[in-house]
Coordinates of N, CA and C and ligand atoms in Angstrom, one line a residue:
M1 N 0.5 -44.8 10.3 CA -0.4 -43.3 10.4 C -1.4 -43.2 9.5
R2 N -3.0 -43.4 9.7 CA -3.8 -42.8 9.2 C -4.5 -41.6 9.9
L3 N -4.8 -40.5 9.0 CA -6.2 -39.3 9.2 C -7.6 -40.0 8.4
E4 N -8.3 -40.4 9.5 CA -9.9 -40.7 9.0 C -10.8 -39.3 8.5
G5 N -10.6 -39.2 7.5 CA -12.4 -38.3 7.3 C -13.6 -39.2 7.5
N6 N -14.2 -38.4 6.5 CA -15.7 -38.6 6.3 C -16.0 -39.5 5.6
R7 N -15.6 -39.4 3.9 CA -15.4 -40.3 3.0 C -14.0 -41.2 2.2
I8 N -13.2 -40.3 3.1 CA -11.4 -41.2 2.4 C -10.9 -41.6 3.7
V9 N -10.0 -41.8 3.5 CA -8.8 -42.2 4.8 C -7.7 -41.2 4.1
L10 N -6.3 -40.5 4.9 CA -5.4 -41.0 4.7 C -4.1 -41.9 5.3
M11 N -3.4 -42.9 4.4 CA -2.7 -43.4 4.9 C -0.6 -43.7 4.7
E12 N -0.2 -43.6 5.8 CA 0.9 -42.9 5.3 C 1.6 -43.7 4.6
L13 N 2.4 -43.2 3.3 CA 2.9 -43.6 1.9 C 4.1 -44.2 2.4
T14 N 4.0 -45.4 1.4 CA 5.1 -46.8 1.5 C 5.7 -47.0 0.4
D15 N 6.8 -47.3 0.4 CA 6.8 -48.1 -0.5 C 6.2 -49.1 -1.4
G16 N 5.3 -50.1 -0.6 CA 4.4 -50.5 -1.7 C 3.1 -49.4 -2.7
D17 N 3.5 -48.7 -2.1 CA 2.1 -47.8 -3.0 C 3.4 -46.7 -4.4
T18 N 4.2 -47.1 -4.8 CA 5.6 -46.7 -6.1 C 5.0 -47.0 -7.7
A19 N 3.9 -47.7 -7.6 CA 4.1 -48.5 -8.7 C 1.9 -47.6 -9.2
D20 N 2.0 -47.3 -7.7 CA 0.0 -46.8 -7.9 C 0.8 -45.1 -8.4
I21 N 1.5 -44.9 -7.1 CA 2.1 -42.7 -7.7 C 2.8 -42.3 -8.9
V22 N 3.4 -44.0 -9.8 CA 4.4 -44.4 -10.7 C 2.7 -43.4 -11.5
R23 N 2.0 -44.4 -11.6 CA 1.6 -44.6 -13.2 C 0.2 -43.5 -12.7
W24 N 0.1 -42.8 -11.9 CA -1.2 -41.9 -11.2 C -0.1 -40.7 -12.2
R25 N 0.6 -39.9 -10.9 CA 1.5 -38.8 -11.2 C 1.7 -38.5 -13.2
N26 N 1.6 -40.1 -13.7 CA 2.5 -39.5 -15.4 C 0.5 -39.6 -16.3
Q27 N -0.6 -40.0 -15.5 CA -1.8 -39.5 -16.3 C -1.8 -38.6 -16.6
E28 N -1.8 -38.7 -18.4 CA -1.8 -36.8 -19.5 C -3.0 -35.8 -18.3
F29 N -4.1 -36.6 -17.8 CA -4.6 -34.8 -17.0 C -4.1 -34.7 -15.6
V30 N -3.1 -35.5 -14.7 CA -2.2 -35.3 -13.6 C -0.9 -34.3 -14.3
R31 N -0.3 -35.2 -15.1 CA 0.7 -34.7 -15.8 C 1.1 -33.0 -16.2
R32 N 0.0 -33.1 -17.0 CA -0.1 -31.2 -17.6 C -0.6 -30.2 -16.8
R33 N -1.3 -30.8 -15.3 CA -1.3 -29.8 -14.4 C -0.7 -29.1 -13.3
F34 N 0.9 -29.6 -13.6 CA 1.9 -29.1 -12.9 C 2.8 -29.0 -13.4
L35 N 3.6 -27.7 -12.6 CA 4.4 -27.2 -12.6 C 6.0 -28.1 -13.3
Y36 N 6.2 -28.9 -12.3 CA 7.0 -30.3 -12.9 C 6.1 -31.7 -14.2
Q37 N 6.8 -31.0 -15.4 CA 6.3 -32.0 -16.4 C 6.7 -33.4 -16.6
E38 N 8.1 -33.5 -16.2 CA 9.2 -34.7 -16.7 C 8.1 -35.7 -15.9
P39 N 8.4 -37.2 -16.7 CA 7.9 -38.6 -16.4 C 8.0 -39.2 -15.6
F40 N 7.5 -39.5 -14.5 CA 7.9 -39.9 -13.1 C 8.6 -41.5 -13.4
T41 N 9.0 -42.0 -12.9 CA 10.2 -42.9 -12.9 C 9.6 -44.2 -10.9
S42 N 9.6 -45.5 -11.4 CA 10.0 -45.4 -10.0 C 11.6 -45.0 -8.7
E43 N 12.3 -45.0 -9.8 CA 14.0 -44.8 -9.1 C 13.3 -43.0 -8.8
G44 N 13.3 -42.1 -9.7 CA 13.1 -40.8 -8.9 C 12.2 -40.9 -8.0
H45 N 11.1 -41.4 -8.6 CA 9.9 -41.8 -6.9 C 10.3 -41.8 -5.5
R46 N 11.7 -43.4 -5.8 CA 11.9 -44.1 -4.7 C 13.1 -42.7 -3.3
S47 N 13.9 -42.3 -4.5 CA 15.0 -41.5 -4.8 C 14.1 -39.4 -3.8
W48 N 13.0 -39.3 -4.2 CA 12.4 -38.5 -3.4 C 11.9 -39.3 -1.3
I49 N 11.8 -40.4 -1.9 CA 11.5 -40.4 -0.2 C 12.5 -41.0 0.5
K50 N 13.2 -41.3 0.0 CA 14.2 -41.5 0.6 C 14.9 -40.1 1.4
N51 N 15.4 -38.9 -0.3 CA 15.4 -37.8 0.7 C 14.8 -36.8 1.3
M52 N 13.4 -37.0 1.0 CA 12.2 -36.6 1.5 C 11.8 -37.1 3.1
I53 N 10.7 -37.5 2.3 CA 10.1 -38.1 3.5 C 10.8 -39.1 4.9
E54 N 12.1 -39.6 4.2 CA 13.2 -40.3 5.0 C 14.1 -39.0 6.3
T55 N 13.7 -37.9 5.6 CA 13.9 -37.0 6.3 C 13.3 -36.1 6.8
G56 N 12.6 -35.9 6.4 CA 11.4 -35.0 7.4 C 10.9 -33.9 7.0
K57 N 11.7 -33.9 5.7 CA 10.8 -33.3 4.9 C 10.4 -33.2 4.4
A58 N 9.4 -33.9 4.0 CA 7.7 -33.9 3.0 C 7.5 -35.2 4.4
V59 N 5.2 -34.9 4.3 CA 5.2 -35.7 4.1 C 4.5 -36.5 3.6
Q60 N 3.7 -37.2 3.1 CA 3.0 -37.8 2.1 C 2.0 -39.0 2.2
F61 N 1.2 -38.8 2.4 CA 0.1 -40.1 2.6 C -1.0 -40.6 1.0
I62 N -1.6 -41.4 1.2 CA -2.0 -42.4 -0.1 C -3.5 -42.0 0.8
I63 N -4.3 -41.4 -0.9 CA -6.1 -41.0 -0.7 C -6.9 -42.7 -0.6
R64 N -7.1 -43.1 0.5 CA -8.0 -44.7 0.1 C -10.0 -44.0 0.2
E65 N -10.7 -44.1 -0.8 CA -11.5 -44.1 -0.6 C -12.5 -45.4 0.2
K66 N -13.4 -44.2 0.9 CA -14.7 -45.9 2.8 C -14.4 -46.4 1.8
E67 N -15.8 -46.6 0.9 CA -16.3 -46.8 0.0 C -16.1 -47.9 -0.9
T68 N -15.3 -48.5 -1.1 CA -15.2 -48.8 -1.9 C -13.1 -49.7 -1.7
D69 N -12.6 -48.4 -0.5 CA -11.5 -49.6 -0.1 C -10.5 -48.9 -1.4
A70 N -10.8 -48.4 -2.6 CA -9.4 -48.3 -3.3 C -8.9 -47.3 -3.3
K71 N -7.7 -47.4 -3.4 CA -6.4 -46.0 -3.1 C -6.4 -45.1 -4.3
I72 N -7.1 -44.0 -4.5 CA -7.5 -43.1 -5.6 C -6.2 -41.8 -6.2
G73 N -5.4 -41.1 -4.8 CA -3.9 -40.7 -5.1 C -3.9 -40.3 -4.0
S74 N -2.3 -39.5 -4.3 CA -1.6 -38.7 -3.0 C -1.8 -37.6 -2.9
V75 N -1.6 -37.1 -1.5 CA -1.1 -35.9 -1.0 C -0.1 -35.6 -0.1
Y76 N 0.5 -35.0 -0.2 CA 2.2 -34.2 0.9 C 2.3 -32.7 0.7
L77 N 2.5 -32.8 1.8 CA 3.6 -31.2 2.7 C 4.7 -31.9 1.7
R78 N 5.6 -30.9 1.4 CA 7.0 -30.7 1.4 C 7.2 -29.0 1.3
D79 N 9.1 -29.3 1.5 CA 9.4 -28.5 1.8 C 9.5 -27.7 3.7
I80 N 9.1 -28.5 4.3 CA 8.8 -28.5 5.6 C 9.7 -27.7 6.7
D81 N 9.0 -26.2 6.9 CA 10.4 -25.3 6.6 C 10.1 -24.9 8.7
R82 N 10.8 -25.4 9.6 CA 10.2 -25.5 10.3 C 10.7 -23.6 11.4
R83 N 11.1 -23.7 10.7 CA 11.7 -22.2 11.1 C 11.2 -21.3 11.0
N84 N 10.4 -21.5 9.8 CA 9.3 -20.5 9.2 C 8.2 -20.3 9.7
L85 N 7.7 -22.2 10.1 CA 6.3 -22.5 10.3 C 5.5 -22.6 9.6
K86 N 6.4 -24.1 8.3 CA 5.0 -23.3 6.6 C 5.8 -24.6 5.8
A87 N 4.7 -24.7 4.6 CA 4.7 -26.0 3.6 C 4.3 -25.6 2.8
E88 N 4.5 -26.6 1.6 CA 3.9 -26.6 0.6 C 3.2 -26.9 0.3
F89 N 2.7 -27.1 0.1 CA 1.4 -28.7 -0.4 C 0.8 -28.5 -1.4
G90 N 1.2 -30.5 -1.8 CA 1.0 -30.7 -3.1 C -0.5 -31.9 -3.4
I91 N -1.2 -32.3 -4.9 CA -2.4 -32.5 -4.3 C -2.9 -33.5 -5.4
F92 N -3.0 -34.5 -5.9 CA -3.2 -35.6 -6.7 C -4.4 -36.8 -7.1
I93 N -5.6 -36.4 -8.2 CA -5.9 -38.2 -8.0 C -6.3 -38.7 -9.0
G94 N -5.8 -39.5 -9.5 CA -5.2 -39.9 -10.4 C -5.8 -41.2 -10.7
E95 N -7.5 -41.5 -9.9 CA -8.5 -42.4 -10.6 C -9.5 -41.4 -11.5
E96 N -9.4 -41.8 -12.6 CA -10.2 -40.2 -13.4 C -11.8 -40.3 -12.9
D97 N -12.4 -41.5 -12.9 CA -13.6 -41.0 -12.4 C -14.2 -40.4 -10.9
K98 N -12.9 -40.2 -10.6 CA -13.3 -40.5 -8.7 C -12.5 -38.3 -8.6
L99 N -12.6 -37.5 -10.0 CA -12.6 -35.7 -9.9 C -13.4 -35.8 -9.6
G100 N -14.0 -34.7 -8.8 CA -14.8 -33.6 -8.4 C -15.6 -34.8 -8.3
C101 N -15.5 -35.5 -6.6 CA -16.4 -35.7 -5.7 C -15.9 -35.7 -4.6
G102 N -15.3 -34.1 -3.9 CA -15.3 -33.6 -3.3 C -14.1 -34.4 -2.7
Y103 N -13.4 -35.2 -3.0 CA -12.2 -36.4 -1.9 C -10.9 -35.2 -2.1
G104 N -11.0 -34.1 -3.2 CA -9.6 -33.5 -2.9 C -10.3 -32.2 -2.0
R105 N -11.0 -31.5 -1.9 CA -11.8 -30.5 -0.4 C -10.6 -31.2 1.1
E106 N -12.1 -32.1 0.5 CA -11.6 -33.6 2.0 C -10.2 -34.0 2.0
A107 N -9.1 -33.6 1.3 CA -8.4 -34.3 1.9 C -6.9 -33.4 2.6
A108 N -7.4 -31.9 1.3 CA -6.9 -30.5 1.9 C -7.1 -30.6 2.8
E109 N -8.1 -30.3 3.6 CA -8.5 -30.1 4.6 C -7.9 -31.4 6.3
L110 N -7.4 -32.8 5.8 CA -7.0 -33.6 6.7 C -5.6 -32.7 6.8
I111 N -5.3 -32.9 5.8 CA -3.8 -32.5 5.6 C -3.2 -31.3 6.3
T112 N -4.0 -31.0 5.7 CA -4.0 -29.0 6.7 C -3.6 -29.1 8.1
D113 N -5.2 -29.8 8.7 CA -5.3 -29.4 9.6 C -4.3 -31.0 11.0
Y114 N -3.9 -31.4 9.4 CA -2.1 -32.5 10.6 C -1.1 -31.8 10.2
G115 N -1.1 -30.6 9.2 CA 0.0 -30.1 9.4 C -0.3 -28.4 10.4
F116 N -0.8 -28.1 11.0 CA -1.4 -27.2 11.7 C -1.4 -27.8 13.4
S117 N -2.4 -29.0 13.8 CA -2.1 -29.5 14.9 C -1.5 -30.4 14.9
V118 N -0.4 -30.9 14.5 CA 0.3 -32.3 14.7 C 1.9 -31.5 14.6
L119 N 2.1 -31.2 13.0 CA 3.5 -30.8 13.1 C 4.0 -29.2 13.6
G120 N 2.8 -28.3 13.7 CA 3.2 -27.2 14.4 C 2.8 -26.1 13.1
L121 N 2.6 -26.0 12.0 CA 2.9 -25.4 11.6 C 2.1 -24.3 11.5
N122 N 2.2 -23.2 11.0 CA 1.6 -22.0 10.7 C 0.9 -21.7 9.0
K123 N 1.4 -21.9 8.4 CA 1.0 -21.8 7.0 C 1.4 -22.1 6.4
I124 N 0.3 -23.0 5.4 CA 0.5 -23.7 4.5 C -0.2 -23.3 2.8
F125 N 1.2 -23.4 2.5 CA 0.9 -22.9 0.7 C 0.8 -23.4 0.0
L126 N 0.5 -22.8 -1.6 CA 0.3 -23.8 -2.4 C 0.5 -23.3 -4.2
R127 N 0.9 -23.5 -4.6 CA 1.0 -22.6 -6.6 C 0.0 -23.6 -7.1
V128 N -0.7 -22.7 -8.1 CA -1.6 -23.4 -9.1 C -1.9 -22.4 -10.3
L129 N -1.6 -23.4 -11.5 CA -1.5 -22.7 -12.6 C -2.8 -21.8 -12.7
A130 N -3.0 -20.5 -13.1 CA -4.1 -20.0 -12.7 C -5.8 -21.0 -14.2
E131 N -5.1 -21.6 -14.6 CA -6.6 -22.3 -16.0 C -6.7 -23.4 -15.3
N132 N -6.5 -23.8 -13.8 CA -6.5 -25.3 -13.6 C -7.8 -24.6 -11.8
E133 N -9.6 -24.5 -13.0 CA -10.0 -23.8 -12.2 C -10.9 -25.0 -10.8
R134 N -10.7 -26.2 -12.1 CA -11.2 -27.1 -10.7 C -10.4 -27.0 -9.1
A135 N -9.5 -27.5 -9.8 CA -8.6 -27.8 -8.2 C -8.5 -25.6 -7.5
R136 N -8.2 -25.0 -8.1 CA -8.7 -23.9 -7.3 C -9.7 -24.1 -7.0
K137 N -10.5 -24.5 -7.1 CA -12.8 -24.0 -7.0 C -12.0 -25.1 -5.3
S138 N -10.7 -26.9 -6.1 CA -11.6 -27.3 -4.5 C -10.7 -26.5 -3.4
Y139 N -9.1 -26.1 -3.4 CA -8.4 -25.5 -2.7 C -9.0 -24.2 -2.0
Q140 N -10.1 -23.7 -2.9 CA -10.9 -23.0 -1.8 C -11.5 -22.8 -0.9
R141 N -12.4 -24.3 -1.4 CA -13.0 -25.3 -0.7 C -12.6 -25.7 0.5
A142 N -10.9 -25.7 0.7 CA -10.5 -26.9 1.7 C -10.4 -25.3 2.6
G143 N -10.2 -24.2 2.6 CA -10.0 -23.3 3.6 C -9.2 -22.0 2.9
F144 N -8.4 -22.7 2.0 CA -7.2 -21.6 1.1 C -7.4 -20.6 0.6
T145 N -7.3 -19.9 0.7 CA -7.6 -18.0 0.2 C -5.6 -17.4 -0.7
E146 N -6.5 -16.5 -1.6 CA -5.3 -16.6 -2.6 C -4.6 -15.5 -2.0
E147 N -3.6 -15.4 -2.4 CA -2.5 -14.8 -2.1 C -1.4 -13.7 -3.1
G148 N -1.7 -14.6 -4.3 CA -1.3 -13.2 -5.6 C -1.4 -14.4 -6.2
L149 N -1.5 -13.8 -7.7 CA -1.7 -13.9 -8.5 C 0.0 -13.5 -10.2
F150 N 0.7 -14.9 -10.2 CA 1.9 -14.5 -11.1 C 2.1 -14.8 -12.1
K151 N 1.9 -13.0 -13.1 CA 1.8 -13.5 -14.5 C 3.2 -14.2 -15.3
Q152 N 2.3 -14.8 -16.6 CA 3.9 -15.7 -16.9 C 4.4 -15.6 -15.9
D153 N 4.2 -16.7 -15.4 CA 4.7 -16.6 -13.9 C 6.0 -17.7 -15.1
C154 N 6.1 -19.5 -15.8 CA 6.7 -20.1 -16.0 C 5.6 -21.3 -17.7
V155 N 6.3 -21.3 -18.5 CA 6.1 -21.7 -19.8 C 6.6 -23.3 -20.0
L156 N 5.4 -23.7 -20.1 CA 4.8 -25.4 -19.9 C 4.3 -25.3 -22.0
N157 N 4.8 -26.4 -22.5 CA 4.7 -26.5 -23.7 C 4.5 -25.7 -24.7
G158 N 5.3 -24.2 -24.3 CA 5.6 -23.5 -25.1 C 4.3 -22.1 -25.1
K159 N 3.6 -22.4 -24.4 CA 2.9 -21.4 -23.2 C 2.6 -20.7 -22.2
K160 N 3.3 -19.3 -22.3 CA 3.0 -18.8 -21.1 C 1.7 -19.3 -20.0
Q161 N 2.0 -19.5 -19.0 CA 0.5 -19.4 -18.0 C 1.6 -19.0 -16.3
D162 N 0.1 -17.6 -16.4 CA 0.0 -17.6 -14.6 C -0.4 -18.4 -13.4
L163 N 0.4 -17.9 -12.4 CA 0.7 -18.7 -11.2 C -0.6 -18.0 -10.6
V164 N -1.4 -19.2 -9.4 CA -2.0 -18.8 -7.9 C -1.5 -18.8 -6.6
F165 N -0.7 -18.1 -6.0 CA -0.8 -18.7 -5.2 C -1.4 -18.5 -3.8
M166 N -1.9 -19.7 -3.3 CA -2.9 -19.3 -1.6 C -2.2 -20.3 -0.4
A167 N -2.9 -19.8 0.1 CA -2.4 -20.0 1.8 C -3.4 -20.4 2.2
K168 N -3.7 -21.5 3.4 CA -3.9 -21.5 5.2 C -3.4 -21.2 5.6
F169 N -4.3 -20.2 7.5 CA -3.4 -20.4 8.1 C -3.8 -20.8 9.2
A170 N -2.9 -20.9 10.4 CA -3.8 -22.4 11.4 C -4.5 -21.3 11.9
G171 N -5.2 -21.8 13.2 CA -6.2 -20.6 13.3 C -7.4 -20.4 13.2
E172 N -7.1 -20.6 11.4 CA -8.1 -20.2 10.8 C -9.7 -20.8 10.7
K173 N -10.6 -20.0 10.8 CA -11.8 -21.2 10.4 C -11.8 -22.0 10.5
R174 N -12.5 -22.8 9.8 CA -13.1 -23.5 8.9 C -14.2 -23.3 7.6
A175 N -13.7 -24.0 6.7 CA -14.5 -22.8 5.7 C -16.1 -23.9 5.3
E176 N -16.9 -23.3 4.9 CA -18.5 -23.8 5.4 C -18.3 -24.6 3.8
Ligands
COA201 C1 -7.0 -30.9 -8.1 C2 -8.0 -31.5 -7.4 C3 -6.9 -32.6 -6.0 C4 -9.2 -31.9 -7.0 O1 -9.7 -32.1 -6.5 P1 -11.2 -33.0 -7.0 O2 -11.8 -33.7 -5.7 O3 -11.2 -33.4 -9.2 O4 -11.9 -31.8 -6.0 P2 -13.1 -31.3 -5.5 O5 -14.2 -32.0 -6.0 O6 -12.6 -31.6 -3.7 O7 -13.2 -29.6 -6.3 C5 -14.1 -29.6 -7.5 C6 -14.7 -27.9 -6.7 O8 -13.9 -27.4 -8.3 C7 -15.4 -27.6 -8.9 N1 -14.8 -28.2 -11.2 C8 -15.7 -29.6 -11.2 N2 -14.8 -29.3 -12.0 C9 -14.3 -28.0 -12.3 C10 -14.2 -26.8 -13.6 N3 -13.8 -28.3 -14.4 N4 -14.1 -25.8 -13.7 C11 -14.5 -24.9 -12.9 N5 -15.3 -25.7 -11.4 C12 -15.0 -27.0 -11.6 C13 -16.6 -28.4 -9.4 O9 -17.7 -28.5 -8.4 C14 -16.4 -27.9 -7.2 O10 -16.8 -27.2 -6.9 P3 -17.7 -27.1 -6.2 O11 -17.0 -28.7 -4.3 O12 -18.6 -26.3 -5.4 O13 -19.1 -28.5 -6.7 C15 -8.1 -32.9 -9.2 O14 -8.8 -32.5 -9.3 C16 -6.4 -33.3 -9.4 O15 -6.1 -34.2 -8.6 N6 -6.1 -33.4 -10.4 C17 -5.6 -32.9 -11.0 C18 -4.7 -33.5 -11.1 C19 -3.9 -31.7 -10.2 O16 -4.8 -31.1 -10.9 N7 -3.5 -31.2 -9.3 C20 -3.0 -30.7 -8.6 C21 -2.4 -29.4 -8.9 S1 -1.4 -27.7 -8.6

């Protein structure tokens, strides 16, 4: 399965992507922006594939840049809740020179469209560290709006951090 965008394509994740996923997710500029900051391992990722992807609890794609055909990161919907028609969005671009090029926004638009039209979801939400301004901006440009600020919601490396919840709903107009 592939989701075609203007400058990127989302390719369904395969086991062959494991080394890239582990490398990207362990990059310092990625890892320290996630709530789960333990190092990623191939074993851990394969167990995620087995328990989450293969059981339909999550869908995950590789982000491929069309211009170079290079794989640059990954985007997913997790904890797909078919009763309440919602799921949680996650993303990382692991190639540092590809940050801030609009790819995150496009990947978010493609996977949320897929979540609404193919999976039949009503709500896609995300949690982001308040200090991650680039991510918040990208999500906002992809049509997510802020639902709430949760103050001092987690402690990472000894620092109390605020969390922002954002969401996007089926049938909402596309952001300009
Ligand atoms: C978060 C992430 C997916 C966003 O994707 P991206 O392709 O880098 O971001 P985009 O280009 O779509 O959008 C970034 C926006 O923030 C702006 N921006 C860039 N750096 C910024 C900064 N330091 N502070 C504020 N805004 C910034 C850009 O100008 C752009 O806004 P614009 O479209 O109005 O010009 C990507 O940066 C990433 O993977 N980062 C590392 C891991 C991470 O943070 N993951 C998310 C955890 S919740």
